[in-house]
Tab-separated table of C-alpha atoms in Angstrom:
chain	number	residue	atom	x	y	z
A	182	ASP	CA	-33.098	45.572	160.671
A	183	ALA	CA	-35.730	47.952	161.992
A	184	GLY	CA	-38.348	47.183	164.779
A	185	VAL	CA	-41.689	48.536	164.729
A	186	THR	CA	-41.749	52.016	164.103
A	187	GLN	CA	-44.885	54.771	165.281
A	188	SER	CA	-44.876	58.042	164.749
A	189	PRO	CA	-45.373	60.680	166.243
A	190	THR	CA	-44.279	59.783	169.538
A	191	HIS	CA	-46.405	62.469	171.231
A	192	LEU	CA	-49.711	64.605	170.557
A	193	ILE	CA	-52.047	66.943	171.947
A	194	LYS	CA	-55.585	67.201	170.621
A	195	THR	CA	-58.783	68.869	172.110
A	196	ARG	CA	-62.105	67.471	172.527
A	197	GLY	CA	-63.473	66.861	169.093
A	198	GLN	CA	-60.956	66.867	166.907
A	199	GLN	CA	-59.604	63.808	165.030
A	200	VAL	CA	-56.159	62.276	164.899
A	201	THR	CA	-54.230	59.768	162.807
A	202	LEU	CA	-51.341	57.497	164.039
A	203	ARG	CA	-49.147	55.496	162.393
A	204	CYS	CA	-47.159	52.242	162.363
A	205	SER	CA	-44.366	50.802	160.487
A	206	PRO	CA	-43.891	46.817	161.243
A	207	LYS	CA	-41.175	44.984	161.706
A	208	SER	CA	-39.621	43.755	158.592
A	209	GLY	CA	-41.122	40.440	157.217
A	210	HIS	CA	-44.225	41.068	159.302
A	211	ASP	CA	-47.743	41.433	157.466
A	212	THR	CA	-50.055	41.598	160.456
A	213	VAL	CA	-50.634	44.667	162.480
A	214	SER	CA	-52.529	44.961	165.999
A	215	TRP	CA	-53.601	48.554	167.564
A	216	TYR	CA	-53.661	48.511	171.472
A	217	GLN	CA	-54.979	51.411	173.990
A	218	GLN	CA	-52.846	51.788	177.261
A	219	ALA	CA	-54.332	53.922	179.744
A	220	LEU	CA	-52.462	55.199	182.433
A	221	GLY	CA	-51.773	52.218	185.058
A	222	GLN	CA	-53.256	49.694	183.141
A	223	GLY	CA	-52.611	47.050	180.720
A	224	PRO	CA	-52.914	47.342	177.021
A	225	GLN	CA	-56.622	46.711	175.492
A	226	PHE	CA	-57.028	45.368	171.986
A	227	ILE	CA	-58.363	47.688	169.602
A	228	PHE	CA	-58.282	45.924	166.535
A	229	GLN	CA	-55.895	43.764	163.896
A	230	TYR	CA	-55.046	43.986	160.446
A	231	TYR	CA	-54.041	41.599	157.892
A	232	GLU	CA	-53.936	41.626	153.680
A	233	GLU	CA	-55.670	45.412	154.321
A	234	GLU	CA	-58.540	44.340	155.930
A	235	GLU	CA	-59.735	44.284	159.642
A	236	ARG	CA	-59.557	40.982	160.896
A	237	GLN	CA	-60.807	41.342	164.423
A	238	ARG	CA	-62.097	43.929	166.560
A	239	GLY	CA	-62.465	44.682	170.326
A	240	ASN	CA	-64.579	46.619	172.467
A	241	PHE	CA	-64.232	49.810	170.613
A	242	PRO	CA	-66.594	52.349	169.200
A	243	ASP	CA	-66.744	52.707	165.519
A	244	ARG	CA	-65.119	56.321	166.415
A	245	PHE	CA	-61.900	54.139	166.166
A	246	SER	CA	-61.403	53.096	162.484
A	247	GLY	CA	-57.683	51.746	160.811
A	248	HIS	CA	-56.147	51.253	157.603
A	249	GLN	CA	-53.743	48.679	156.188
A	250	PHE	CA	-51.549	49.497	153.126
A	251	PRO	CA	-49.847	47.300	150.477
A	252	ASN	CA	-46.455	47.692	152.273
A	253	TYR	CA	-48.158	46.609	155.515
A	254	SER	CA	-47.895	49.547	157.172
A	255	SER	CA	-50.946	50.717	159.110
A	256	GLU	CA	-52.863	53.865	160.338
A	257	LEU	CA	-55.317	54.139	163.202
A	258	ASN	CA	-57.922	56.981	163.356
A	259	VAL	CA	-59.549	58.425	165.792
A	260	ASN	CA	-62.803	60.782	165.210
A	261	ALA	CA	-64.490	63.164	167.821
A	262	LEU	CA	-62.199	62.340	170.479
A	263	LEU	CA	-62.988	62.665	174.088
A	264	LEU	CA	-60.993	63.271	177.046
A	265	GLY	CA	-61.188	59.375	178.076
A	266	ASP	CA	-58.846	58.912	174.763
A	267	SER	CA	-56.087	60.202	176.262
A	268	ALA	CA	-53.668	57.086	176.783
A	269	LEU	CA	-50.429	55.337	175.064
A	270	TYR	CA	-51.540	53.888	171.672
A	271	LEU	CA	-49.352	50.665	170.740
A	272	CYS	CA	-49.005	48.999	167.792
A	273	ALA	CA	-47.583	45.356	167.188
A	274	SER	CA	-46.705	43.399	164.368
A	275	SER	CA	-46.381	39.592	163.947
A	276	ARG	CA	-46.256	37.280	160.832
A	277	SER	CA	-49.185	35.491	159.947
A	278	GLY	CA	-48.564	31.656	160.453
A	279	ASN	CA	-46.472	33.028	163.887
A	280	GLN	CA	-49.264	35.596	165.462
A	281	GLU	CA	-48.347	34.568	168.896
A	282	THR	CA	-44.975	36.234	168.794
A	283	GLN	CA	-46.204	40.178	168.463
A	284	TYR	CA	-43.269	42.925	168.814
A	285	PHE	CA	-44.525	46.122	169.975
A	286	GLY	CA	-43.690	49.496	168.968
A	287	PRO	CA	-42.352	52.554	171.429
A	288	GLY	CA	-46.080	53.724	170.958
A	289	THR	CA	-47.821	57.097	170.575
A	290	ARG	CA	-48.878	59.134	173.861
A	291	LEU	CA	-51.985	60.969	172.992
A	292	LEU	CA	-53.472	63.727	175.294
A	293	VAL	CA	-56.966	65.287	174.720
A	294	LEU	CA	-57.514	68.561	176.581
B	34	THR	CA	-64.722	43.540	183.271
B	35	GLN	CA	-61.164	42.700	183.412
B	36	LEU	CA	-60.536	39.008	182.621
B	37	LEU	CA	-57.244	38.987	183.967
B	38	GLU	CA	-56.144	39.803	187.592
B	39	GLN	CA	-52.725	40.220	188.297
B	40	SER	CA	-51.383	40.525	191.916
B	41	PRO	CA	-49.771	42.242	193.841
B	42	GLN	CA	-50.089	45.478	191.795
B	43	PHE	CA	-46.849	46.909	193.219
B	44	LEU	CA	-44.014	45.301	194.680
B	45	SER	CA	-40.877	47.072	195.801
B	46	ILE	CA	-38.051	44.782	197.022
B	47	GLN	CA	-34.356	44.710	197.701
B	48	GLU	CA	-31.826	43.324	195.127
B	49	GLY	CA	-31.301	39.643	195.804
B	50	GLU	CA	-34.585	39.013	196.701
B	51	ASN	CA	-36.690	36.472	195.464
B	52	LEU	CA	-40.578	37.230	194.434
B	53	THR	CA	-43.562	35.906	192.556
B	54	VAL	CA	-46.175	37.507	190.392
B	55	TYR	CA	-49.605	36.090	189.369
B	56	CYS	CA	-52.248	36.099	186.656
B	57	ASN	CA	-55.629	34.706	187.364
B	58	SER	CA	-58.469	34.284	185.268
B	59	SER	CA	-61.705	32.695	185.369
B	60	SER	CA	-61.289	31.801	181.831
B	61	VAL	CA	-59.556	29.416	180.370
B	62	PHE	CA	-56.834	30.403	177.625
B	63	SER	CA	-55.278	28.943	174.869
B	64	SER	CA	-52.072	30.337	175.375
B	65	LEU	CA	-50.666	32.617	177.953
B	66	GLN	CA	-47.652	35.084	177.502
B	67	TRP	CA	-45.740	37.644	179.685
B	68	TYR	CA	-44.148	40.759	179.002
B	69	ARG	CA	-41.999	43.527	180.380
B	70	GLN	CA	-42.746	47.090	179.721
B	71	GLU	CA	-40.505	49.998	180.613
B	72	PRO	CA	-41.392	53.674	180.662
B	73	GLY	CA	-41.478	55.147	177.221
B	74	GLU	CA	-40.940	51.559	175.443
B	75	GLY	CA	-43.551	48.816	174.228
B	76	PRO	CA	-44.075	45.538	175.973
B	77	VAL	CA	-41.370	43.223	175.072
B	78	LEU	CA	-42.631	39.552	175.201
B	79	LEU	CA	-40.650	37.105	177.649
B	80	VAL	CA	-42.060	34.012	177.065
B	81	THR	CA	-45.406	31.935	175.705
B	82	VAL	CA	-46.860	29.037	177.521
B	83	VAL	CA	-49.507	26.877	175.760
B	84	THR	CA	-49.770	23.391	177.784
B	85	GLY	CA	-51.489	23.391	181.089
B	86	GLY	CA	-49.093	22.542	184.074
B	87	GLU	CA	-45.919	23.772	181.813
B	88	VAL	CA	-42.965	25.206	182.999
B	89	LYS	CA	-40.505	27.382	181.224
B	90	LYS	CA	-37.171	29.093	182.542
B	91	LEU	CA	-35.394	32.018	181.305
B	92	LYS	CA	-32.412	32.288	183.262
B	93	ARG	CA	-33.537	33.708	186.508
B	94	LEU	CA	-37.277	33.885	185.453
B	95	THR	CA	-39.472	30.914	185.777
B	96	PHE	CA	-42.874	30.966	184.615
B	97	GLN	CA	-45.536	28.425	184.973
B	98	PHE	CA	-49.114	27.956	183.254
B	99	GLY	CA	-51.805	26.234	185.468
B	100	ASP	CA	-52.951	22.987	184.817
B	101	ALA	CA	-56.441	24.138	183.991
B	102	ARG	CA	-54.781	26.916	181.843
B	103	LYS	CA	-56.947	29.548	183.796
B	104	ASP	CA	-53.730	31.094	185.462
B	105	SER	CA	-50.184	31.634	185.444
B	106	SER	CA	-47.248	32.646	187.911
B	107	LEU	CA	-43.908	34.292	187.195
B	108	HIS	CA	-41.244	33.889	189.764
B	109	ILE	CA	-37.708	35.968	189.961
B	110	THR	CA	-34.938	34.438	191.279
B	111	ALA	CA	-32.540	36.843	193.084
B	112	ALA	CA	-33.859	40.139	191.724
B	113	GLN	CA	-31.712	42.518	190.005
B	114	PRO	CA	-32.248	46.676	189.560
B	115	GLY	CA	-32.232	45.484	185.978
B	116	ASP	CA	-35.873	43.486	186.545
B	117	THR	CA	-37.495	46.568	187.678
B	118	GLY	CA	-40.370	47.304	185.103
B	119	LEU	CA	-44.101	46.557	184.435
B	120	TYR	CA	-44.624	42.906	183.996
B	121	LEU	CA	-48.024	42.048	182.199
B	122	CYS	CA	-49.502	39.079	181.466
B	123	ALA	CA	-51.599	38.370	178.219
B	124	GLY	CA	-53.966	35.652	177.602
B	125	ASP	CA	-54.993	34.302	174.139
B	126	ARG	CA	-58.346	32.330	173.564
B	127	GLY	CA	-57.413	30.902	170.481
B	128	THR	CA	-57.931	33.737	168.095
B	129	TYR	CA	-54.785	35.739	168.858
B	130	LYS	CA	-56.969	38.579	169.890
B	131	TYR	CA	-54.813	39.207	173.401
B	132	ILE	CA	-56.324	40.095	176.441
B	133	PHE	CA	-53.674	41.760	178.831
B	134	GLY	CA	-53.748	41.929	182.469
B	135	THR	CA	-53.895	44.619	184.973
B	136	GLY	CA	-49.801	44.701	185.499
B	137	THR	CA	-47.670	44.460	188.197
B	138	ARG	CA	-45.184	47.286	188.628
B	139	LEU	CA	-41.786	45.819	190.029
B	140	LYS	CA	-38.906	48.074	191.233
B	141	VAL	CA	-35.935	46.395	192.767
B	142	LEU	CA	-33.580	48.309	194.945
B	143	ALA	CA	-29.988	48.224	195.066
């Protein structure tokens, strides 16, 4: 049983570019949450997707957008990248009805130059 | 504004010692979780506490949720090198939009 997988593992972009990160949830999970973890900090909630819709959103600008597909996988898109967007982006999946149990993927480390 | 403050930020101890990590807030949480994160990996859930005053034990780890559901502690007995990692608390206010603490980086020396 595969856990949460994320791709790519590492990514280097320049300011102003756009990036798409991908997440496949754990088998049987239908809810995907995205977090940003800056170096030396705890993760910060970006948004959560369920039934292909954004259900909740944290304090992030509209440059951060996402999508969930019918197979429950999800994408995180960030437009007009800033240096401050450099971070580890974590995806967590859970099952509706048991959302307190989240499983995290290994993350995508994004470096913006 | 950081809603969940953890202390200490860093902790380096010898194998066999005991330690306590604290997670404090001025806000009330419906539940609070503790995670451990190792380099290159995502956080792994250790425990969820939901009732004020609740105490949960996981082998050598003891977790407590404050009576007012604003704070929590993690106590490790006889620490081992395998306990090394970043310990994170995360609170939920009933929406499953988890707020993570600042983290405590623990290093246990053999």
